[in-house]
Tab-separated table of C-alpha atoms in Angstrom:
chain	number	residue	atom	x	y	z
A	236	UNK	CA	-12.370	-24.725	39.066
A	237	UNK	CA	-14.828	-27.446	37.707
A	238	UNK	CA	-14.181	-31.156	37.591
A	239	UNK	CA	-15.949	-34.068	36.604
A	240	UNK	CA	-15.129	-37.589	38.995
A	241	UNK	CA	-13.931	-40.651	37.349
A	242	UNK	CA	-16.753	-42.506	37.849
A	243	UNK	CA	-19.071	-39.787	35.977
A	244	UNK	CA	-16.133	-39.986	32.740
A	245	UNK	CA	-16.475	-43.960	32.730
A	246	UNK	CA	-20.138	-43.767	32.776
A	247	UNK	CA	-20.047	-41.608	29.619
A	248	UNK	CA	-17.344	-42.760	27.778
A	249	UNK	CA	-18.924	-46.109	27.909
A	250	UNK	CA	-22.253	-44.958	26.586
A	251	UNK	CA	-20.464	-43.045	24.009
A	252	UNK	CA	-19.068	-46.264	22.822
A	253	UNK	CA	-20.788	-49.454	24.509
A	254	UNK	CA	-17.682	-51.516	24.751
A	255	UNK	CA	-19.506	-54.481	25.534
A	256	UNK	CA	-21.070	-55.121	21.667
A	257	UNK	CA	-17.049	-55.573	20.455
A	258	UNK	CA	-14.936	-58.809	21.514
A	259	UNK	CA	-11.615	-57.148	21.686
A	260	UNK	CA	-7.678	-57.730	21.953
A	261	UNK	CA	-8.368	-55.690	25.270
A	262	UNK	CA	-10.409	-54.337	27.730
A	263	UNK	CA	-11.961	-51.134	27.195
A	264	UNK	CA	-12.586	-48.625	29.515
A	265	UNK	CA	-10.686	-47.903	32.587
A	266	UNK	CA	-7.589	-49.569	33.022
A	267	UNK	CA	-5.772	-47.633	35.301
A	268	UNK	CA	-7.857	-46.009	38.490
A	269	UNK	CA	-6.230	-42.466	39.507
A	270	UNK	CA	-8.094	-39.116	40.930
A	271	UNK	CA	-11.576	-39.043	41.613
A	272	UNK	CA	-11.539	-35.727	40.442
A	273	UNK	CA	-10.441	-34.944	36.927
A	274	UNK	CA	-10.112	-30.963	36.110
A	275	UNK	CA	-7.976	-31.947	32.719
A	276	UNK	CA	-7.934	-34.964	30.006
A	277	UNK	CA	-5.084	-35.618	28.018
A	278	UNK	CA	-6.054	-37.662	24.745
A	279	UNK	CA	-3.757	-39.744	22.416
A	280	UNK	CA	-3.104	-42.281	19.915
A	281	UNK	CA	-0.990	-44.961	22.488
A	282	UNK	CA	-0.068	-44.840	26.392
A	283	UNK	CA	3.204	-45.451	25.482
A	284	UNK	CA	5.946	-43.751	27.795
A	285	UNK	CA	6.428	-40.492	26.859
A	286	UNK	CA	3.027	-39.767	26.155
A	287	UNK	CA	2.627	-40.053	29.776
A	288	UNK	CA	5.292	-38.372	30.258
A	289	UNK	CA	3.783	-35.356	28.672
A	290	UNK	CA	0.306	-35.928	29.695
A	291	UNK	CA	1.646	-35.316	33.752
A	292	UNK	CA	3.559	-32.685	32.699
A	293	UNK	CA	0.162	-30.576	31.398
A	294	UNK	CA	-1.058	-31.353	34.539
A	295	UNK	CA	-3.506	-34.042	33.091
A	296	UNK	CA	-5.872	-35.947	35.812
A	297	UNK	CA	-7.156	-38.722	32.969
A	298	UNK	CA	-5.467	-39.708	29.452
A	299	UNK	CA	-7.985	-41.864	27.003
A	300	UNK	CA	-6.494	-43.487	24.461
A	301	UNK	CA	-6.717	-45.918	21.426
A	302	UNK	CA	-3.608	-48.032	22.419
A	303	UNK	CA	-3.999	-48.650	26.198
A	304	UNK	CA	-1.311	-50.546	28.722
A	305	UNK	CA	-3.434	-54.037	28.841
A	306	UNK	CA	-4.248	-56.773	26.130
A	307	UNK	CA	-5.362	-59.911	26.523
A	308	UNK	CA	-2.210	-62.174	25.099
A	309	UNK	CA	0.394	-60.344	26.582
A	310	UNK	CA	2.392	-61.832	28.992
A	311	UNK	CA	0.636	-61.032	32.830
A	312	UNK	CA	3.768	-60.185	34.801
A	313	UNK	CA	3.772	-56.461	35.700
A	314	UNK	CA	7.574	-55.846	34.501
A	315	UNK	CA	9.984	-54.179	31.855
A	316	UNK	CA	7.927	-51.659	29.957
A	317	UNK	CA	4.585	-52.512	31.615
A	318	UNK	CA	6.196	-51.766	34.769
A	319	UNK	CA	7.406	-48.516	33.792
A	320	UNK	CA	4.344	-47.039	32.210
A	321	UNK	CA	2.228	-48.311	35.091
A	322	UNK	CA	4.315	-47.421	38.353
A	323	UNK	CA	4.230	-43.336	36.082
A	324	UNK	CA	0.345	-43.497	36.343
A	325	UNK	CA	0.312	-45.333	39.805
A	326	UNK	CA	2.753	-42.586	41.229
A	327	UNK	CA	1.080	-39.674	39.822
A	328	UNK	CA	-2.358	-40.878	40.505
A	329	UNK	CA	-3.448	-41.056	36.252
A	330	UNK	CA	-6.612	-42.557	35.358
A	331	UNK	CA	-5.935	-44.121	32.436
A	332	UNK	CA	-8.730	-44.950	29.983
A	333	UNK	CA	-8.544	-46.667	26.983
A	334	UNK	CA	-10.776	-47.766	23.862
A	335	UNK	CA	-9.924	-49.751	20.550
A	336	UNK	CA	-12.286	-51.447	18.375
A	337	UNK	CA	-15.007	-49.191	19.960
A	338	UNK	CA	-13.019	-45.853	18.547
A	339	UNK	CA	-11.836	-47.519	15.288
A	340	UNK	CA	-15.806	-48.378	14.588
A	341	UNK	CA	-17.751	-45.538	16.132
A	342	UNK	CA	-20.150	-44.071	13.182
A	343	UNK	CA	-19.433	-40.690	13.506
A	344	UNK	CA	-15.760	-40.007	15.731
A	345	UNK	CA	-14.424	-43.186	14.894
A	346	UNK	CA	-10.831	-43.821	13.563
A	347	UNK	CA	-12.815	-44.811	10.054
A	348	UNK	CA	-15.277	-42.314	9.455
A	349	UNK	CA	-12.865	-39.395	10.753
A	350	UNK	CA	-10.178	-40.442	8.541
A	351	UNK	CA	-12.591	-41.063	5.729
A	352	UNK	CA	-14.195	-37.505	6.134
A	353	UNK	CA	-10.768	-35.742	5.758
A	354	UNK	CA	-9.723	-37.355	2.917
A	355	UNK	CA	-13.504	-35.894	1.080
A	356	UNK	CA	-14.918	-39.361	0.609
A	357	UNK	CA	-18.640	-39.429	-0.150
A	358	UNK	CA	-21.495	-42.106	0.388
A	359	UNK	CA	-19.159	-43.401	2.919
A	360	UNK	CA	-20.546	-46.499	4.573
A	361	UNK	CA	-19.487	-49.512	7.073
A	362	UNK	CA	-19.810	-52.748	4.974
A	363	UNK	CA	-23.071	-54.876	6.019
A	364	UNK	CA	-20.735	-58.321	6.643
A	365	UNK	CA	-21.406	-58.913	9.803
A	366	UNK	CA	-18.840	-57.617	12.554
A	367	UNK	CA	-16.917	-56.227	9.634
A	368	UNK	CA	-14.505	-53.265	10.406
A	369	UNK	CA	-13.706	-52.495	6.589
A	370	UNK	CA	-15.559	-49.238	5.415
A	371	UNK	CA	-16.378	-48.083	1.868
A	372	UNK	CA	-16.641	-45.010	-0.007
A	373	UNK	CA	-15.836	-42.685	-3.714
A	374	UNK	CA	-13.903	-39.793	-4.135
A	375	UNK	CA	-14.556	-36.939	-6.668
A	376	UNK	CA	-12.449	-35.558	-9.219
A	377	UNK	CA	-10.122	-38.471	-9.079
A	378	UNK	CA	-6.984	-38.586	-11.716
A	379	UNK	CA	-6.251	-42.039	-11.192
A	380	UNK	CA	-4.757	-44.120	-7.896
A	381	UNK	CA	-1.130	-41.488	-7.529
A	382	UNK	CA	-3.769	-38.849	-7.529
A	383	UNK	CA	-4.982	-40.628	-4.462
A	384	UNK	CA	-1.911	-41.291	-2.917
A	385	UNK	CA	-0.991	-37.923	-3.316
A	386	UNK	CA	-4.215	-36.681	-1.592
A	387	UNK	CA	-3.909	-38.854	1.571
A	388	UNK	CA	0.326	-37.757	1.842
A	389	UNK	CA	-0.853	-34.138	2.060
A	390	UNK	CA	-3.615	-34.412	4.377
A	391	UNK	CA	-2.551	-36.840	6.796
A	392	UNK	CA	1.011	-34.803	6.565
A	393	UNK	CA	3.388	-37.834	6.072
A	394	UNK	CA	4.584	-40.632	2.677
A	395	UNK	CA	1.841	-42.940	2.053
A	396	UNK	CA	3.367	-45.977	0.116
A	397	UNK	CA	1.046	-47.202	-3.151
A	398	UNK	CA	1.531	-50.624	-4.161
A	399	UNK	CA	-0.055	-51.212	-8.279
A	400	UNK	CA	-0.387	-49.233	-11.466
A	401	UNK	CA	-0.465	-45.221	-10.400
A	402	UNK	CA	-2.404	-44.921	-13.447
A	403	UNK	CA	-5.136	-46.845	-12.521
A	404	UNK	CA	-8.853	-44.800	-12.620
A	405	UNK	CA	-10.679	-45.290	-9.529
A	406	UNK	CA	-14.091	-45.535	-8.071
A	407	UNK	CA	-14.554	-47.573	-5.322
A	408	UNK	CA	-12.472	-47.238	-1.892
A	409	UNK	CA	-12.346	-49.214	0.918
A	410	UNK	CA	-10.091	-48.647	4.182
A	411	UNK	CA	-9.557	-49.556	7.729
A	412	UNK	CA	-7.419	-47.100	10.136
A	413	UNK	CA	-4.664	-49.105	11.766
A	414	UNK	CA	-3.345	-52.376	11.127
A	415	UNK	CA	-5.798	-53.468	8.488
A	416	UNK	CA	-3.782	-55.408	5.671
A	417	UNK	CA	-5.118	-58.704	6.760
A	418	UNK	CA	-8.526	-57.323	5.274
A	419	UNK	CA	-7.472	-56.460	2.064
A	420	UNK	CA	-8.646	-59.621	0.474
A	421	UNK	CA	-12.349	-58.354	2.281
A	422	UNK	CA	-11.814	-55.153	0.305
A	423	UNK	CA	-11.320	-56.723	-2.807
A	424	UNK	CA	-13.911	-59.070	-2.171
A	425	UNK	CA	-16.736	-56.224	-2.407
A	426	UNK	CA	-15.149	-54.800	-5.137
A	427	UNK	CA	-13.237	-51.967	-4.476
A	428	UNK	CA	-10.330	-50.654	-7.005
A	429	UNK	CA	-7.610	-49.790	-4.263
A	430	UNK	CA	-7.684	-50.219	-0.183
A	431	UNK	CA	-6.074	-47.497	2.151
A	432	UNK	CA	-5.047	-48.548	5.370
A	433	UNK	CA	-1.971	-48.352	8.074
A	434	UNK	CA	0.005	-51.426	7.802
A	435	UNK	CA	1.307	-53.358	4.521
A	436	UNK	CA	2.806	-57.070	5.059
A	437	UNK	CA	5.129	-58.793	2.664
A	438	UNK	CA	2.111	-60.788	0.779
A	439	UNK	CA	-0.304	-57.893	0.046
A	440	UNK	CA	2.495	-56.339	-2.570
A	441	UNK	CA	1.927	-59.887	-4.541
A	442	UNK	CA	-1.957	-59.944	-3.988
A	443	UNK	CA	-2.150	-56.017	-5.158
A	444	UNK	CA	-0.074	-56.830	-8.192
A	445	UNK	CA	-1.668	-60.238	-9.248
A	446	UNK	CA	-5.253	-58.753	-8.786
A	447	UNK	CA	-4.343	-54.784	-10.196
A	448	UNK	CA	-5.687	-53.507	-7.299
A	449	UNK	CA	-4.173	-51.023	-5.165
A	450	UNK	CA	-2.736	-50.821	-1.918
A	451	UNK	CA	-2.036	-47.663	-0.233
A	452	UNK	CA	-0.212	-47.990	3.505
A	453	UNK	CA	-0.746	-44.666	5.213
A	454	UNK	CA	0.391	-45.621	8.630
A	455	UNK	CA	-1.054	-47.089	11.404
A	456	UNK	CA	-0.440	-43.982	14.165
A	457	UNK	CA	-0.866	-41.576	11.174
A	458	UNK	CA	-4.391	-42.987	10.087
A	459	UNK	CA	-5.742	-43.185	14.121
A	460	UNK	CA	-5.487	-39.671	14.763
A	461	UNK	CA	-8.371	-38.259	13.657
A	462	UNK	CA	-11.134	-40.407	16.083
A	463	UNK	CA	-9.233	-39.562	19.443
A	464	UNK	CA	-9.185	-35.921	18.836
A	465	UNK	CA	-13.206	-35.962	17.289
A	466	UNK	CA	-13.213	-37.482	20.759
A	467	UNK	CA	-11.620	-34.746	22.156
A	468	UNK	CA	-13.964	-32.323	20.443
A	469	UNK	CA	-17.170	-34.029	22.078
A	470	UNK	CA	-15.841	-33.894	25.431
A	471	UNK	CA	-15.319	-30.197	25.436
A	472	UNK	CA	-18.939	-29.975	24.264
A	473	UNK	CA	-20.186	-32.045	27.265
A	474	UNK	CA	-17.889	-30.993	30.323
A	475	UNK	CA	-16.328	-27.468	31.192
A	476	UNK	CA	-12.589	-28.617	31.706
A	477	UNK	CA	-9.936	-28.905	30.034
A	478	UNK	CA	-9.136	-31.441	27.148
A	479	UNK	CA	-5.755	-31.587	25.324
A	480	UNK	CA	-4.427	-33.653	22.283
A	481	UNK	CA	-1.212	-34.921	22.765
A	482	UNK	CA	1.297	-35.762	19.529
A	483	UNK	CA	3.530	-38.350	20.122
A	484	UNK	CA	5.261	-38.903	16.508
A	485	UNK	CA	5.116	-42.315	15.077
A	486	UNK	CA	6.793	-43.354	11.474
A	487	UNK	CA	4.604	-46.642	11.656
């Protein structure tokens, strides 16, 4: 049965996504060491509990995820949930890797571009401010904005939430997978008509209805699907073992 070691994994994930360029919440990379030899990867959106869980249960020797187990302001005590999801990969030997700006900005199996692609945007493009993480794009065929919303329900399969006039005709998009409402004052900044993105906060509804442009929350788990499992597809390109997507639902 072939295997790849851990070290070999690190060494390509990390040129895959050179970690060091990004000044993260976390580190990125490995963050828990397990097997030296890994026959099967689990992928998913966040090492929370009963993704790991699941991931031992297919037998997995590595998970990579977007949302790891370590970031820089929490609290440094190994306890409570930390504890938990740590002593599961300690006991069962699971490397765990982990990678978040670097997934949400890779150019082509990044959170952005992925999610981007299957919602048919065109001329899609990162915007040129430096260390920016919003992206831009168009859509064809566009009714107006509930047109829109109405696309991204269907493909990413859950409610998106519009804030503004449905009416609205559209041309420019901007978005950022995740929890990107703090940049929606970036996206109207370079002039887009409506920003998609996971997270809405209680002053974006005023901003979006005091500028008349929209705001569409598509949720943060929901909209950081698609890079993890492009992930997923490149790895079973590169190495002969098995790789696995694991769904852990998420109304957020």
């Amino acid at each position: 049965m072939k295997y790849i070691t851990s070290k070999i994994l690190l060494e390509w994930l990390n040129c895959v996504f050179n970690p060091e360029k990004y000044d993260d919440f976390c580190p990125n990379g490995l963050q828990v060491e397990g097997k030296e030899r890994i026959y099967s990867i689990a992928l998913g959106v966040t090492a929370c509990e009963l993704f790991l869980q699941k991931a031992i249960k297919a037998k997995a020797d590595a998970v990579i995820v977007h949302h790891g187990l370590l970031w820089k302001n929490d609290n440094l005590a190994i306890s409570g949930i930390k504890r938990k999801r740590i002593a599961l990969c300690l006991e069962n030997k699971l490397n765990v890797f982990a990678y978040h700006l670097p997934l949400d900005d890779h150019p082509e199996i990044g959170n952005n571009i992925t999610l981007g692609t299957l919602l048919g945007f065109y001329d899609i493009r990162k915007n040129s401010s430096n260390g920016s993480m919003l992206w831009l794009g168009k859509s064809k065929n566009l009714r107006d904005m509930d047109h829109l919303n109405t696309i991204i329900s269907t493909k990413i399969n859950r409610a998106s939430l519009l804030i503004g006039n449905p009416k609205k005709n559209i041309e420019n998009i901007a978005w950022c997978s995740g929890g990107g409402q703090k940049m929606f004052s970036e996206a109207i900044d370079v002039g887009a008509d409506v920003y998609v993105t996971g997270e809405i906060s209680e002053p974006v509804v005023h901003i979006a209805r005091e500028t008349d442009i929209g705001f569409i929350c598509a949720g943060h788990h929901a909209t950081e699907r698609y890079g993890i499992q492009a992930l997923g597809d490149l790895l079973r390109k590169t190495f002969d073992i098995k790789v696995e997507y694991i769904e852990v639902d998420n109304p957020i």
